XYZ file of C-alpha atoms in Angstrom:
552
model
C 0.000 0.000 0.000
C 1.576 3.345 -0.996
C 2.484 5.759 1.779
C 1.605 9.402 1.457
C 1.399 12.381 3.772
C -1.724 12.657 5.873
C -3.014 16.230 5.526
C -4.869 15.935 8.829
C -1.577 15.516 10.658
C 0.284 18.370 9.005
C 0.446 21.703 10.780
C -2.319 20.568 13.129
C -0.415 20.031 16.343
C -1.492 19.976 19.958
C -1.294 23.300 21.740
C -2.664 24.852 24.935
C -5.774 25.991 23.082
C -6.818 22.541 21.871
C -5.334 20.041 24.302
C -5.524 19.861 28.100
C -4.622 16.791 30.181
C -7.673 14.902 31.395
C -7.884 15.053 35.194
C -10.625 15.044 37.874
C -9.236 18.368 39.086
C -11.044 19.930 36.126
C -14.341 18.532 37.392
C -14.315 20.392 40.705
C -13.269 23.565 38.868
C -16.390 23.180 36.731
C -18.735 22.452 39.642
C -17.461 25.409 41.640
C -17.680 27.712 38.626
C -21.146 26.696 37.415
C -22.896 25.725 40.675
C -20.912 27.532 43.391
C -23.775 27.748 45.883
C -25.116 24.209 45.519
C -24.484 21.894 48.457
C -21.466 19.661 47.856
C -21.040 17.992 51.262
C -23.345 17.137 54.169
C -21.915 15.796 57.428
C -23.800 16.117 60.674
C -24.585 19.828 60.999
C -22.024 20.766 58.329
C -23.147 22.035 54.923
C -20.429 22.877 52.404
C -21.033 24.372 48.949
C -19.047 23.520 45.822
C -17.313 26.899 45.984
C -16.351 26.262 49.617
C -15.179 22.719 48.875
C -13.058 24.005 46.001
C -11.510 26.612 48.275
C -10.739 24.046 50.979
C -9.160 21.676 48.444
C -6.935 24.516 47.220
C -6.027 25.380 50.810
C -5.020 21.748 51.411
C -2.927 21.709 48.226
C -1.280 24.992 49.161
C -0.422 23.765 52.659
C 1.064 20.551 51.281
C 3.182 22.422 48.741
C 4.411 24.676 51.558
C 5.814 21.519 53.156
C 7.657 20.741 49.903
C 5.151 18.073 48.844
C 4.737 17.734 45.091
C 5.471 15.680 41.992
C 6.352 12.076 42.812
C 5.452 12.340 46.509
C 2.792 10.253 48.254
C 0.198 11.554 50.706
C -1.541 8.797 52.676
C -4.927 9.154 54.318
C -6.629 6.895 56.836
C -10.092 8.381 56.994
C -13.728 7.294 57.077
C -16.312 8.800 54.714
C -15.990 12.349 56.020
C -15.391 15.793 54.439
C -11.568 15.603 54.753
C -11.652 12.450 52.615
C -13.606 14.265 49.892
C -11.196 17.200 50.104
C -8.165 14.924 49.822
C -9.393 13.511 46.498
C -8.974 16.971 44.992
C -6.436 18.767 47.196
C -3.753 16.081 47.099
C -3.592 15.819 43.279
C -3.724 19.637 43.056
C -0.406 19.629 44.927
C 1.046 17.248 42.347
C 1.242 14.397 44.843
C -0.365 10.942 44.704
C -3.241 10.033 47.033
C -2.794 6.769 48.962
C -6.091 5.767 50.612
C -5.427 3.210 53.352
C -7.992 0.595 54.334
C -9.204 1.646 57.783
C -9.430 -1.953 58.997
C -5.776 -2.813 58.469
C -3.701 -3.900 61.450
C -0.584 -1.936 62.503
C 1.829 -4.232 60.638
C -0.084 -3.819 57.374
C -0.333 -0.045 57.860
C 3.413 0.134 58.442
C 4.046 -1.878 55.270
C 1.831 0.418 53.174
C 3.447 3.574 54.550
C 6.963 2.266 53.965
C 6.308 0.707 50.541
C 4.539 3.837 49.284
C 7.178 6.126 50.833
C 4.317 8.288 52.117
C 5.633 11.665 53.297
C 2.349 12.801 54.854
C -0.352 10.849 56.696
C -3.770 12.363 57.411
C -5.523 10.221 60.025
C -8.887 10.288 61.783
C -8.807 10.021 65.580
C -10.808 6.783 65.471
C -7.847 4.990 63.870
C -5.172 6.591 66.029
C -4.342 3.490 68.127
C -3.368 1.240 65.208
C -1.607 4.119 63.412
C 0.403 4.995 66.534
C 1.546 1.377 66.823
C 2.456 1.285 63.131
C 4.518 4.483 63.386
C 6.278 3.222 66.516
C 7.240 0.084 64.596
C 8.673 2.157 61.752
C 10.712 4.260 64.177
C 12.077 1.199 65.955
C 13.122 -0.259 62.605
C 14.866 2.968 61.647
C 12.393 3.633 58.819
C 11.155 7.076 57.728
C 7.976 8.261 59.442
C 5.497 10.533 57.619
C 4.402 13.964 58.783
C 1.143 13.252 60.638
C -1.961 15.443 60.429
C -4.783 14.564 62.851
C -8.479 14.881 62.043
C -10.831 15.314 64.989
C -14.265 14.833 63.422
C -16.963 16.550 65.522
C -19.408 13.780 64.591
C -17.143 11.153 66.192
C -17.424 10.742 69.973
C -15.476 7.511 70.440
C -12.020 6.783 71.868
C -8.680 7.704 70.343
C -6.040 10.354 70.990
C -4.281 12.436 68.314
C -1.175 10.757 66.910
C 0.834 13.932 66.264
C 0.810 17.649 66.980
C -0.761 18.874 63.734
C -4.486 19.556 63.567
C -6.127 19.147 60.148
C -8.360 22.218 60.397
C -5.425 24.380 61.430
C -3.295 22.916 58.639
C -5.954 23.630 56.001
C -6.641 27.115 57.416
C -2.987 27.949 56.851
C -3.335 27.309 53.113
C -4.361 29.678 50.336
C -7.970 29.297 49.053
C -6.854 30.957 45.795
C -3.778 28.759 45.389
C -2.683 28.546 41.761
C -2.042 24.916 40.958
C -1.003 23.232 37.738
C -2.738 20.394 35.938
C -0.523 17.335 35.503
C 2.056 17.647 32.752
C 0.917 14.264 31.491
C -2.554 12.808 32.030
C -0.789 9.436 32.382
C 0.758 10.701 35.624
C -0.349 8.884 38.753
C -3.232 10.300 40.770
C -3.879 7.438 43.191
C -2.315 4.442 44.901
C -4.609 1.742 46.258
C -3.393 -1.446 47.882
C -5.130 -4.722 47.153
C -6.341 -6.691 50.151
C -3.809 -9.483 49.846
C -4.863 -12.778 51.397
C -1.324 -14.161 51.432
C 1.860 -12.125 51.626
C 1.966 -8.375 51.286
C -0.649 -6.450 49.286
C 0.200 -4.948 45.893
C 0.076 -1.213 45.255
C -2.223 -0.422 42.318
C -1.222 2.810 40.552
C -4.003 4.701 38.724
C -3.633 7.793 36.547
C -5.419 11.106 36.003
C -6.753 10.076 32.576
C -8.356 6.890 33.870
C -9.807 8.592 36.952
C -11.367 11.307 34.789
C -12.787 8.837 32.290
C -14.203 6.482 34.891
C -15.739 9.394 36.786
C -17.696 10.172 33.615
C -18.189 6.480 32.878
C -20.151 6.184 36.127
C -22.495 8.916 34.895
C -23.165 7.057 31.639
C -23.432 3.564 33.127
C -25.848 4.668 35.853
C -27.710 7.292 33.824
C -26.810 9.671 36.640
C -28.773 12.957 36.526
C -27.548 16.440 37.425
C -27.512 17.140 41.211
C -28.006 13.643 42.666
C -27.947 13.268 46.439
C -25.433 10.491 47.025
C -25.029 8.623 50.331
C -21.540 7.308 51.114
C -22.200 3.734 52.238
C -19.235 2.580 50.117
C -15.841 3.256 51.766
C -14.027 6.026 49.902
C -10.747 4.217 50.528
C -11.971 1.364 48.324
C -10.852 2.084 44.732
C -11.209 5.808 45.517
C -14.881 5.172 46.223
C -15.231 3.688 42.715
C -14.242 7.179 41.465
C -17.483 8.668 42.814
C -15.800 11.563 44.686
C -14.888 12.794 41.202
C -18.187 11.680 39.627
C -20.180 13.806 42.076
C -18.208 16.869 40.954
C -19.013 16.103 37.302
C -22.753 16.327 38.050
C -22.591 18.862 40.897
C -24.179 16.384 43.266
C -24.273 16.253 47.057
C -21.970 13.996 49.108
C -23.858 12.805 52.196
C -21.143 11.473 54.510
C -21.506 8.366 56.679
C -18.826 7.081 59.051
C -20.092 3.501 59.293
C -22.663 1.179 57.740
C -25.690 0.966 59.995
C -29.216 0.298 58.738
C -30.885 2.811 61.059
C -28.371 5.528 60.161
C -28.661 4.811 56.441
C -32.448 4.905 56.324
C -32.439 7.991 58.552
C -30.087 9.877 56.223
C -32.001 8.744 53.134
C -35.183 10.113 54.663
C -33.625 13.347 56.009
C -31.781 14.345 52.836
C -33.949 12.628 50.208
C -30.999 10.549 49.082
C -31.349 9.421 45.479
C -28.285 7.185 44.974
C -25.828 5.013 46.907
C -23.339 2.191 46.223
C -22.238 -0.876 48.122
C -21.323 -4.552 48.209
C -24.122 -7.176 48.281
C -23.889 -7.524 52.057
C -24.706 -3.802 52.495
C -27.885 -4.169 50.451
C -28.784 -7.373 52.285
C -28.414 -5.515 55.570
C -31.017 -3.006 54.402
C -33.367 -5.684 53.079
C -33.307 -7.478 56.427
C -33.726 -4.352 58.551
C -37.054 -3.750 60.304
C -39.650 -2.353 57.912
C -40.332 0.512 60.319
C -36.923 1.982 59.438
C -38.052 2.478 55.824
C -41.175 4.454 56.679
C -41.484 7.758 54.849
C -39.152 6.857 51.973
C -41.633 7.106 49.112
C -39.367 8.208 46.249
C -37.128 6.144 43.926
C -33.729 5.266 45.379
C -31.139 3.906 42.986
C -28.509 1.499 44.258
C -25.339 0.309 42.575
C -24.094 -3.100 43.673
C -20.767 -4.687 42.893
C -19.487 -8.074 43.874
C -18.361 -11.350 42.416
C -21.997 -12.221 41.895
C -24.773 -10.597 43.905
C -27.305 -13.216 44.943
C -30.417 -13.166 42.781
C -32.429 -13.178 46.005
C -30.767 -9.885 46.983
C -31.657 -8.212 43.672
C -35.234 -9.452 44.001
C -35.399 -8.227 47.600
C -34.231 -4.748 46.639
C -36.940 -4.614 43.997
C -39.597 -5.516 46.562
C -38.268 -2.706 48.757
C -38.686 -0.256 45.899
C -34.961 0.309 45.325
C -33.712 0.104 41.740
C -30.457 -1.897 41.457
C -27.724 -1.576 38.840
C -25.141 -4.340 38.932
C -21.527 -3.424 38.108
C -18.300 -5.379 38.141
C -14.657 -4.493 38.459
C -11.510 -4.584 40.558
C -9.072 -2.166 42.142
C -6.910 -2.535 39.026
C -9.692 -1.118 36.809
C -10.660 1.845 39.030
C -13.547 -0.041 40.630
C -16.498 -0.660 38.292
C -15.483 -1.122 34.654
C -18.392 -3.273 33.474
C -22.135 -3.005 34.048
C -25.175 -5.151 33.425
C -26.759 -2.782 30.912
C -30.502 -3.412 30.906
C -32.816 -3.722 27.924
C -36.464 -2.698 27.799
C -37.543 -6.132 26.588
C -36.330 -7.633 29.873
C -39.222 -5.952 31.673
C -41.665 -8.327 29.988
C -39.850 -11.408 31.308
C -41.004 -13.363 34.370
C -39.413 -12.102 37.589
C -36.994 -15.027 37.932
C -35.652 -14.573 34.385
C -35.407 -10.802 34.760
C -33.472 -11.148 37.998
C -31.164 -13.777 36.475
C -30.265 -11.435 33.619
C -29.709 -8.509 35.971
C -27.344 -10.559 38.156
C -24.773 -10.901 35.371
C -21.554 -8.896 35.273
C -22.599 -7.594 31.865
C -20.618 -5.569 29.358
C -17.766 -3.069 29.444
C -18.245 0.548 30.482
C -18.544 2.892 27.506
C -15.144 4.370 28.467
C -13.482 0.939 28.610
C -12.143 -0.596 25.408
C -12.756 -4.255 26.103
C -14.085 -6.812 28.568
C -14.422 -10.435 27.562
C -13.684 -14.029 28.551
C -10.699 -15.845 27.077
C -8.894 -19.142 27.222
C -5.882 -18.012 29.297
C -3.589 -20.415 27.443
C -4.413 -19.159 23.925
C -5.900 -15.714 24.745
C -8.719 -16.492 22.312
C -12.256 -15.468 23.222
C -14.380 -18.402 24.389
C -17.554 -19.299 22.487
C -20.682 -17.346 23.424
C -22.463 -20.445 24.642
C -22.879 -19.685 28.336
C -20.984 -22.834 29.321
C -17.372 -22.638 28.117
C -15.410 -21.234 31.026
C -12.414 -18.916 30.740
C -10.766 -15.964 32.452
C -12.374 -12.522 32.484
C -10.022 -9.893 31.035
C -10.096 -6.108 30.539
C -8.337 -3.696 28.215
C -8.528 0.066 27.852
C -8.073 3.474 29.408
C -9.490 2.498 32.786
C -6.868 -0.123 33.528
C -4.137 0.650 36.068
C -0.637 1.801 35.154
C 0.669 -1.245 37.008
C 1.787 -2.386 40.451
C 4.143 -0.047 42.306
C 7.715 -1.375 42.499
C 6.566 -4.795 41.246
C 7.361 -5.168 37.529
C 7.036 -8.959 37.648
C 3.444 -8.794 38.938
C 2.624 -6.065 36.403
C 3.972 -8.145 33.513
C 1.947 -11.158 34.633
C -1.206 -9.070 34.984
C -0.830 -7.650 31.454
C 0.240 -10.856 29.679
C -1.139 -11.085 26.150
C -2.165 -7.431 26.009
C -5.049 -7.760 28.455
C -5.440 -7.276 32.202
C -6.050 -10.682 33.798
C -8.629 -10.519 36.599
C -8.214 -14.041 37.950
C -11.997 -14.385 37.748
C -13.538 -17.263 35.842
C -16.642 -16.719 33.756
C -18.567 -17.475 30.604
C -19.850 -15.442 27.670
C -23.554 -15.754 27.119
C -25.144 -15.621 23.627
C -25.833 -11.878 23.943
C -22.169 -11.204 24.757
C -22.743 -10.531 28.461
C -20.200 -11.857 30.941
C -21.432 -14.083 33.741
C -18.937 -14.727 36.493
C -18.550 -18.285 37.697
C -15.877 -17.955 40.367
C -12.449 -16.802 41.322
C -9.932 -19.269 39.927
C -8.858 -20.162 43.463
C -12.465 -20.655 44.609
C -13.493 -23.301 42.068
C -14.163 -26.616 43.822
C -12.962 -29.689 41.927
C -14.881 -32.713 43.149
C -14.295 -36.058 41.479
C -12.927 -34.256 38.427
C -16.016 -32.025 38.126
C -15.836 -28.235 38.534
C -18.261 -26.760 41.061
C -18.813 -23.000 41.162
C -18.925 -21.857 44.769
C -20.964 -18.854 43.595
C -23.617 -21.111 42.114
C -23.956 -22.994 45.403
C -24.080 -19.739 47.374
C -26.793 -18.383 45.109
C -28.905 -21.462 45.814
C -28.432 -21.026 49.560
C -29.370 -17.339 49.393
C -32.807 -18.250 48.041
C -33.638 -19.826 51.419
C -35.500 -17.239 53.545
C -33.443 -17.988 56.669
C -30.014 -17.289 55.120
C -28.487 -13.865 55.765
C -24.953 -14.546 54.495
C -23.017 -17.557 53.306
C -19.699 -18.621 51.891
C -18.903 -21.916 50.159
C -15.361 -23.270 49.975
C -13.640 -26.549 49.209
C -13.014 -29.053 51.965
C -10.457 -31.828 51.421
C -12.102 -35.200 50.889
C -10.234 -38.546 50.712
C -12.575 -39.955 48.041
C -13.575 -36.989 45.884
C -10.547 -34.752 46.389
C -12.737 -31.829 47.406
C -16.361 -31.338 48.403
C -18.347 -28.144 49.104
C -18.469 -26.887 52.674
C -20.938 -24.081 53.369
C -20.576 -21.544 56.162
C -23.977 -19.994 56.862
C -25.067 -17.012 58.931
C -28.805 -17.041 59.610
C -31.068 -14.012 59.765
C -31.939 -12.774 63.252
C -34.669 -14.930 64.816
C -34.600 -17.351 61.844
C -34.083 -21.070 62.174
C -32.919 -23.723 59.721
C -31.130 -27.043 60.065
C -28.213 -28.252 57.991
C -30.394 -31.004 56.567
C -33.029 -28.466 55.528
C -30.511 -26.269 53.724
C -28.870 -29.200 51.936
C -32.287 -30.418 50.795
C -33.061 -26.869 49.632
C -29.909 -26.907 47.487
C -30.728 -30.332 46.054
C -33.990 -28.942 44.713
C -31.999 -26.405 42.701
C -28.649 -28.004 41.892
C -27.178 -31.269 40.741
C -26.582 -33.347 43.869
C -22.807 -33.459 43.454
C -22.730 -29.645 43.664
C -24.565 -29.467 46.985
C -22.773 -28.900 50.300
C -21.780 -32.019 52.161
C -21.574 -30.017 55.375
C -23.132 -26.807 56.731
C -21.484 -24.867 59.538
C -23.517 -22.134 61.241
C -21.413 -19.144 62.317
C -20.869 -15.460 61.652
C -19.404 -14.904 58.202
C -16.128 -12.904 58.167
C -16.297 -9.854 55.902
C -13.928 -7.155 54.723
C -14.516 -3.478 55.455
C -16.157 -3.218 52.024
C -18.612 -6.027 52.804
C -16.962 -8.805 50.808
C -16.956 -12.332 52.189
C -13.426 -13.279 53.293
C -13.114 -16.578 51.470
C -9.479 -17.014 52.506
C -10.552 -17.056 56.183
C -13.223 -19.657 55.406
C -10.707 -21.779 53.469
C -8.417 -21.719 56.494
C -11.296 -22.801 58.723
C -12.232 -25.552 56.310
C -8.659 -26.847 56.248
C -8.430 -26.758 60.035
C -11.739 -28.567 60.361
C -10.544 -31.253 57.963
C -7.266 -31.659 59.829
C -9.056 -31.991 63.148
C -11.621 -34.355 61.703
C-alpha cells in the first residue's frame, strides 16, 4: 500500500488551546464555577457548597506544597467517609502528589508496610484509627524507617475513643493554606493520581497505581453507566478508601451532586439519612444491600421516592436483587476490581427484559454484563491461547479487561505487572462465561473453584442457591479436602436474626436447585467474616475448612 502524507496531521499540532490533560481536578473547577452555591457535602450539621469545597481543596494543596510536597510524593490518608476524605481527592492531586487511601481496617503491621512501601511523606488520620496508626509508626521508628508527617483529624461527629497521633491539627493545617492557590494540571494525564493497595490474602498487598486520565474517564463512565442525573444526592455507604470510592468523589463533581457522609454502615443511620436528605443514589457490596433488606420495615417508613442502588461483587445473589426490587430500590449491577478503578463493566438493561417473568429478569440482571462505555474491552478468554471463548454460556475462561481504565501497574513490582498484562489484556483471575448476547457471567475466582471427582463446582452457584432460602443472611462456600472426591463443598452460613434452619433443611433446599454433586456435604452455622467493604473473606473460610478437615 503506498504511503503518502496525511493532511490531517500536518500543521495541526497539539497546543494549549486545543489540548488539556484529562484530570478530575477539572471537574471540581467546573462544579465550583457553574454551581458555586449548591451543596457539595453534608456531614452532621455541616453544609459545604461547591465553591467552599473548592476553596478548601486549594487550601489543602497549598499547605502541602508549603511543606515541599509535590510531583512524585505520596500523601496517605486513613479516613472514614468524612469531608476531609472528599477534600483529599482533589487537594492532594492539586499539589502534584499521589493520594494513597489506606484501608481503615488494616492492622498496625499492614499499615506500616503500606506507609513504607509507598514512601508516604504525609499521613492524614482520623482520631478513630489513632491506636493502630500509633503502633504502626512506633514500629517504623524502631526499625529505623522514615515516618510521615502526621496530620490529625478530629471529626466533631465522632465521639469515640482515640487520641491524636501527632501535633498537627487538620483544620489548622488547612486554614494555613491559600484558598486561591494557583495549581497546575498534571504535565501528562498518564501521571499517577492514586495508589490503592489490594487486600492481599497471602503475603503483602500490591500497590495499584491509577492515573489522572483513567480517573477522569471512569468518573464520567459512572455517569453514563448509571444514567446519573444532574444534582443527585449520594449517600456514602461505600468506603471512599476502596478504589477511591469507585471514582465517585470525582463523579459527584461532574454532576454537581451532594456527598452525604456516613462514618459507618448501619441500617438505622442509612435509612435515617435517606429520609432526612432525600438521598437518590448510593453504592455498596451485596452484604450492604442485604443488611437493608433485612432491617425492620419501620426503618423504611417515609421513603416514598425512587432510590437507585449500585451493587458490585463477584456475583450478587439473585435473592438480593429481588429483595431490593420488593423494597422499591432500583439496582444496577456493576463489576470491576481495584486494578480497573472499581467498576469497569455493568449489566446494561434492555427494555424487553421488563416483559420477562421475575426469575428470568433477575437472572439477567445478576450478570456482570458488558464493558463501560469508556473501557475498550471486557471479555472471557482461554488463558492459554488468549482467544475469546464461544458465546455459549458454558465454556469457562478468564475474564479480562483492556482500555483506558486499567491501572498503570503495580508499584515497584514489575514482575506482577507483567503477569497481569500478559497477552495485552489485564487478567482478573476471575472465571466466567460469555452468554449468547455477549454478556459476561462470572462463575468464580480461579482459586475458589471446587474440583470434586474431576467435576468443577462453582462456589458462587452454590451460594446463590443457599441465598434463596428465607433464613439465610450470608453464606460462603469453599472446598473441603475429601479422601474420596478430592474436594467437596463446605458451606458456612449465617442465619437471619430470629430465623431457624437445620443443615439437613438447607442441603435439601440446594438439592432442589442443583445437581446433587454440587450441593454442600456439610453446613457450619457461624458469623461470616467480611472485609470493610462487605466482601466475604473466602481465605478465612478456606483456612477454617482446612483446620476442620485436619481436626476431623
